[in-house]
Coordinates of N, CA and C in Angstrom, one line a residue:
M356 N 23.4 -16.1 -17.2 CA 24.5 -16.8 -16.6 C 25.7 -17.0 -17.7
L357 N 25.2 -17.3 -18.9 CA 26.3 -17.4 -19.9 C 27.0 -16.1 -20.2
V358 N 26.4 -15.0 -20.0 CA 27.0 -13.7 -20.2 C 28.1 -13.6 -19.2
N359 N 27.8 -14.0 -17.8 CA 28.8 -13.8 -16.9 C 29.9 -14.7 -17.2
A360 N 29.7 -15.9 -17.6 CA 30.8 -16.9 -18.0 C 31.7 -16.4 -19.1
I361 N 31.3 -15.6 -19.9 CA 32.0 -15.0 -20.9 C 32.6 -13.7 -20.6
M362 N 31.9 -12.8 -20.0 CA 32.4 -11.5 -19.6 C 33.4 -11.4 -18.6
I363 N 33.3 -12.2 -17.6 CA 34.4 -12.1 -16.4 C 35.8 -12.4 -16.9
P364 N 35.9 -13.6 -17.6 CA 37.4 -13.9 -18.1 C 37.9 -12.8 -19.1
L365 N 36.9 -12.2 -19.9 CA 37.3 -11.2 -20.9 C 37.7 -9.9 -20.2
L366 N 37.0 -9.6 -19.0 CA 37.3 -8.4 -18.3 C 38.6 -8.5 -17.6
N367 N 38.9 -9.8 -17.0 CA 40.1 -10.0 -16.3 C 41.2 -9.9 -17.3
T368 N 41.1 -10.5 -18.4 CA 42.2 -10.4 -19.5 C 42.4 -9.0 -20.0
A369 N 41.4 -8.3 -20.1 CA 41.6 -6.9 -20.5 C 42.3 -6.1 -19.5
L370 N 41.9 -6.2 -18.2 CA 42.6 -5.5 -17.1 C 44.0 -5.9 -17.0
L371 N 44.4 -7.2 -17.2 CA 45.9 -7.6 -17.2 C 46.6 -7.1 -18.4
M372 N 45.9 -6.8 -19.5 CA 46.7 -6.4 -20.6 C 46.9 -4.8 -20.5
V373 N 45.9 -4.1 -19.9 CA 46.1 -2.7 -19.8 C 47.0 -2.2 -18.7
F374 N 46.9 -2.8 -17.5 CA 47.7 -2.4 -16.4 C 49.1 -3.2 -16.3
P375 N 50.2 -2.6 -16.2 CA 51.5 -3.2 -15.9 C 51.5 -4.1 -14.7
P376 N 52.4 -5.0 -14.6 CA 52.4 -5.8 -13.4 C 52.5 -5.2 -12.0
E377 N 53.2 -4.2 -12.0 CA 53.2 -3.4 -10.7 C 52.1 -2.6 -10.3
K378 N 51.1 -2.3 -11.3 CA 49.9 -1.6 -11.0 C 48.7 -2.4 -11.0
R379 N 48.8 -3.7 -11.1 CA 47.6 -4.6 -11.2 C 46.8 -4.7 -9.9
G380 N 47.5 -4.6 -8.8 CA 46.8 -4.6 -7.5 C 45.8 -3.5 -7.5
S381 N 46.1 -2.3 -7.9 CA 45.2 -1.2 -7.8 C 44.0 -1.4 -8.8
A382 N 44.3 -2.1 -10.0 CA 43.3 -2.4 -11.0 C 42.2 -3.3 -10.3
F383 N 42.6 -4.1 -9.4 CA 41.6 -5.1 -8.9 C 41.2 -4.6 -7.5
F384 N 41.4 -3.4 -7.2 CA 41.0 -2.7 -6.0 C 41.5 -3.3 -4.7
M385 N 42.9 -3.8 -4.8 CA 43.5 -4.3 -3.7 C 44.7 -3.4 -3.2
K386 N 44.8 -3.3 -2.0 CA 45.8 -2.4 -1.3 C 46.9 -3.3 -0.8
D387 N 48.1 -2.8 -0.5 CA 49.2 -3.5 0.0 C 49.5 -4.8 -0.7
V388 N 49.7 -4.7 -2.0 CA 50.0 -5.9 -2.8 C 51.4 -6.3 -2.6
I389 N 51.6 -7.5 -2.5 CA 53.0 -8.2 -2.3 C 53.7 -7.7 -3.6
P390 N 55.1 -7.2 -3.4 CA 55.9 -6.9 -4.5 C 56.1 -8.1 -5.4
L391 N 56.3 -7.7 -6.7 CA 56.4 -8.7 -7.7 C 57.8 -9.5 -7.6
K392 N 57.8 -10.8 -7.6 CA 59.0 -11.7 -7.6 C 59.1 -12.4 -8.8
N393 N 60.3 -12.9 -9.1 CA 60.4 -13.9 -10.2 C 60.9 -15.2 -9.8
P394 N 60.0 -16.0 -9.3 CA 60.4 -17.3 -8.8 C 60.8 -18.3 -9.9
K395 N 61.6 -19.2 -9.5 CA 62.1 -20.2 -10.3 C 61.1 -21.4 -10.5
I396 N 60.9 -22.0 -11.7 CA 60.0 -23.0 -11.9 C 60.7 -24.3 -11.4
D397 N 60.0 -25.1 -10.6 CA 60.4 -26.4 -10.2 C 59.9 -27.4 -11.0
F398 N 60.7 -27.8 -12.0 CA 60.2 -28.9 -12.9 C 59.9 -30.2 -12.4
L399 N 60.7 -30.6 -11.5 CA 60.5 -31.9 -10.8 C 59.2 -32.0 -10.0
S400 N 58.9 -30.8 -9.4 CA 57.5 -30.8 -8.7 C 56.4 -30.8 -9.7
I401 N 56.5 -30.2 -10.8 CA 55.5 -30.2 -11.8 C 55.2 -31.7 -12.4
I402 N 56.4 -32.3 -12.6 CA 56.3 -33.7 -13.2 C 55.7 -34.6 -12.2
L403 N 56.2 -34.6 -11.0 CA 55.6 -35.5 -10.0 C 54.2 -35.2 -9.6
S404 N 53.8 -34.0 -9.6 CA 52.5 -33.6 -9.3 C 51.5 -34.1 -10.4
T405 N 52.0 -33.9 -11.6 CA 51.2 -34.4 -12.8 C 51.0 -35.9 -12.8
A406 N 52.2 -36.6 -12.5 CA 52.1 -38.0 -12.5 C 51.2 -38.5 -11.3
G407 N 51.3 -37.9 -10.2 CA 50.6 -38.4 -9.0 C 49.0 -38.2 -9.2
F408 N 48.8 -36.9 -9.6 CA 47.3 -36.8 -9.9 C 46.7 -37.5 -11.0
G409 N 47.5 -37.9 -11.9 CA 47.1 -38.7 -13.1 C 46.9 -40.2 -12.6
L410 N 47.8 -40.6 -11.8 CA 47.6 -42.0 -11.2 C 46.3 -42.0 -10.4
M411 N 46.2 -41.0 -9.5 CA 44.9 -41.0 -8.7 C 43.6 -40.9 -9.5
L412 N 43.6 -40.1 -10.6 CA 42.5 -40.0 -11.4 C 42.2 -41.3 -12.1
Y413 N 43.3 -41.9 -12.6 CA 43.1 -43.3 -13.3 C 42.6 -44.4 -12.2
G414 N 43.0 -44.3 -11.0 CA 42.6 -45.2 -10.0 C 41.0 -45.0 -9.7
F415 N 40.7 -43.7 -9.5 CA 39.4 -43.4 -9.2 C 38.4 -43.6 -10.3
S416 N 38.8 -43.4 -11.6 CA 38.0 -43.7 -12.7 C 37.8 -45.2 -12.9
N417 N 38.7 -46.1 -12.5 CA 38.5 -47.5 -12.6 C 37.6 -48.1 -11.6
I418 N 37.2 -47.3 -10.5 CA 36.4 -47.9 -9.5 C 35.1 -48.4 -10.0
G419 N 34.5 -47.7 -10.9 CA 33.1 -48.1 -11.4 C 33.3 -49.3 -12.2
N420 N 34.3 -49.7 -13.0 CA 34.5 -50.9 -13.6 C 35.0 -52.0 -12.8
K421 N 35.9 -51.9 -11.9 CA 36.6 -52.9 -11.2 C 36.2 -53.0 -9.8
G422 N 35.7 -51.9 -9.2 CA 35.4 -52.0 -7.7 C 36.5 -51.5 -6.9
W423 N 36.1 -51.2 -5.6 CA 37.1 -50.7 -4.6 C 38.1 -51.8 -4.3
G424 N 37.9 -53.0 -4.4 CA 38.7 -54.1 -3.9 C 39.9 -54.5 -4.9
D425 N 39.8 -53.9 -6.1 CA 40.8 -54.3 -7.2 C 42.1 -53.8 -6.8
I426 N 43.2 -54.6 -7.0 CA 44.6 -54.3 -6.7 C 45.0 -53.1 -7.5
I427 N 44.7 -53.0 -8.8 CA 45.0 -51.9 -9.7 C 44.5 -50.6 -9.1
V428 N 43.2 -50.5 -8.8 CA 42.6 -49.4 -8.3 C 43.3 -49.0 -7.0
I429 N 43.5 -49.8 -6.1 CA 44.1 -49.4 -4.8 C 45.6 -49.0 -5.1
T430 N 46.4 -49.7 -5.8 CA 47.8 -49.3 -6.1 C 47.8 -48.0 -6.8
N431 N 47.0 -47.7 -7.8 CA 47.0 -46.4 -8.5 C 46.8 -45.3 -7.5
I432 N 45.8 -45.4 -6.7 CA 45.4 -44.3 -5.8 C 46.4 -44.1 -4.8
F433 N 47.0 -45.3 -4.2 CA 48.0 -45.2 -3.2 C 49.3 -44.6 -3.7
A434 N 49.7 -45.0 -5.0 CA 50.9 -44.5 -5.6 C 50.8 -43.1 -6.0
G435 N 49.6 -42.7 -6.5 CA 49.3 -41.3 -6.9 C 49.4 -40.3 -5.7
T436 N 48.8 -40.8 -4.5 CA 48.9 -40.0 -3.3 C 50.3 -39.9 -2.8
L437 N 51.1 -40.8 -2.9 CA 52.5 -40.8 -2.5 C 53.3 -39.9 -3.4
I438 N 53.1 -40.1 -4.7 CA 53.9 -39.3 -5.7 C 53.5 -37.8 -5.6
S439 N 52.2 -37.6 -5.4 CA 51.7 -36.3 -5.2 C 52.2 -35.5 -4.0
A440 N 52.4 -36.2 -3.0 CA 53.0 -35.7 -1.7 C 54.5 -35.5 -1.7
L441 N 55.2 -36.1 -2.7 CA 56.6 -35.8 -2.7 C 57.1 -34.4 -3.0
P442 N 56.5 -33.7 -4.0 CA 57.0 -32.3 -4.1 C 56.4 -31.3 -3.2
N443 N 56.9 -31.4 -1.9 CA 56.3 -30.5 -0.9 C 56.8 -29.0 -1.1
K444 N 57.6 -28.8 -2.1 CA 58.0 -27.4 -2.3 C 56.8 -26.7 -2.8
L445 N 55.8 -27.3 -3.3 CA 54.6 -26.6 -3.9 C 53.7 -26.1 -2.7
L446 N 54.0 -26.6 -1.5 CA 53.2 -26.2 -0.4 C 53.7 -24.8 0.0
V447 N 52.9 -23.9 0.2 CA 53.4 -22.5 0.6 C 53.9 -22.5 2.0
H448 N 53.3 -23.2 2.9 CA 53.8 -23.4 4.3 C 54.1 -24.7 4.7
A449 N 55.1 -25.3 4.0 CA 55.4 -26.7 4.2 C 55.9 -26.9 5.6
S450 N 56.8 -26.0 6.1 CA 57.4 -26.1 7.4 C 56.3 -26.1 8.5
A451 N 55.3 -25.2 8.3 CA 54.2 -25.2 9.2 C 53.3 -26.5 9.3
V452 N 53.2 -27.0 8.1 CA 52.4 -28.3 8.1 C 53.4 -29.4 8.7
I453 N 54.6 -29.4 8.5 CA 55.4 -30.4 9.0 C 55.4 -30.3 10.6
N454 N 55.6 -29.1 11.0 CA 55.6 -28.8 12.4 C 54.2 -29.2 13.2
M455 N 53.2 -29.0 12.5 CA 51.8 -29.4 12.9 C 51.9 -30.9 13.1
F456 N 52.3 -31.6 12.1 CA 52.3 -33.1 12.1 C 53.2 -33.6 13.3
K457 N 54.4 -32.9 13.5 CA 55.3 -33.3 14.6 C 54.6 -33.1 15.9
Q458 N 53.8 -32.0 16.1 CA 53.2 -31.7 17.3 C 52.0 -32.8 17.7
V459 N 51.3 -33.1 16.5 CA 50.3 -34.0 16.7 C 50.8 -35.3 17.0
A460 N 51.9 -35.7 16.3 CA 52.5 -37.1 16.6 C 53.1 -37.1 18.1
G461 N 53.6 -36.0 18.6 CA 54.1 -35.9 19.9 C 53.0 -35.9 21.0
F462 N 51.8 -35.2 20.7 CA 50.7 -35.4 21.5 C 50.2 -36.7 21.6
L463 N 50.0 -37.4 20.4 CA 49.6 -38.7 20.3 C 50.5 -39.7 21.0
G464 N 51.7 -39.5 20.9 CA 52.8 -40.4 21.6 C 52.8 -40.2 23.0
S465 N 52.5 -39.0 23.5 CA 52.5 -38.8 25.0 C 51.2 -39.3 25.5
A466 N 50.1 -39.3 24.8 CA 48.8 -39.8 25.2 C 48.9 -41.3 25.3
V467 N 49.5 -42.0 24.3 CA 49.7 -43.4 24.4 C 50.5 -43.8 25.6
E468 N 51.7 -43.1 25.8 CA 52.5 -43.4 27.0 C 51.7 -43.3 28.2
K469 N 50.9 -42.3 28.4 CA 50.1 -42.1 29.6 C 49.1 -43.2 29.7
T470 N 48.5 -43.7 28.7 CA 47.5 -44.8 28.7 C 48.1 -46.0 29.1
V471 N 49.3 -46.3 28.5 CA 50.1 -47.6 28.8 C 50.5 -47.5 30.2
A472 N 50.9 -46.3 30.7 CA 51.4 -46.3 32.1 C 50.3 -46.6 33.2
V473 N 49.1 -46.2 32.8 CA 47.9 -46.5 33.7 C 47.6 -47.9 33.7

């Protein structure tokens, strides 16, 4: 097992060094590879994601010492979740997720209206 843990990353590194970016798909036996793009780095998303996941990690790590009912634990987990959800540019299909939530909310709203009307 240790051999695999060492050899696989080394093999991947060697393949990435030998093949130019436009030929790497064929090196990994993939066909119809998406053309190479140069995306811009969204620094705000990186900072917000790092802060959000850090707060969640801090909150979850304090559960053992302080318990689930502690205000610091709850606040850190909640704040971390909110901050991590802010940079929705990191989601590949953000519009699809938002549309899904809108459809679910519309379905739940119509179901509640039908229940109340009865």
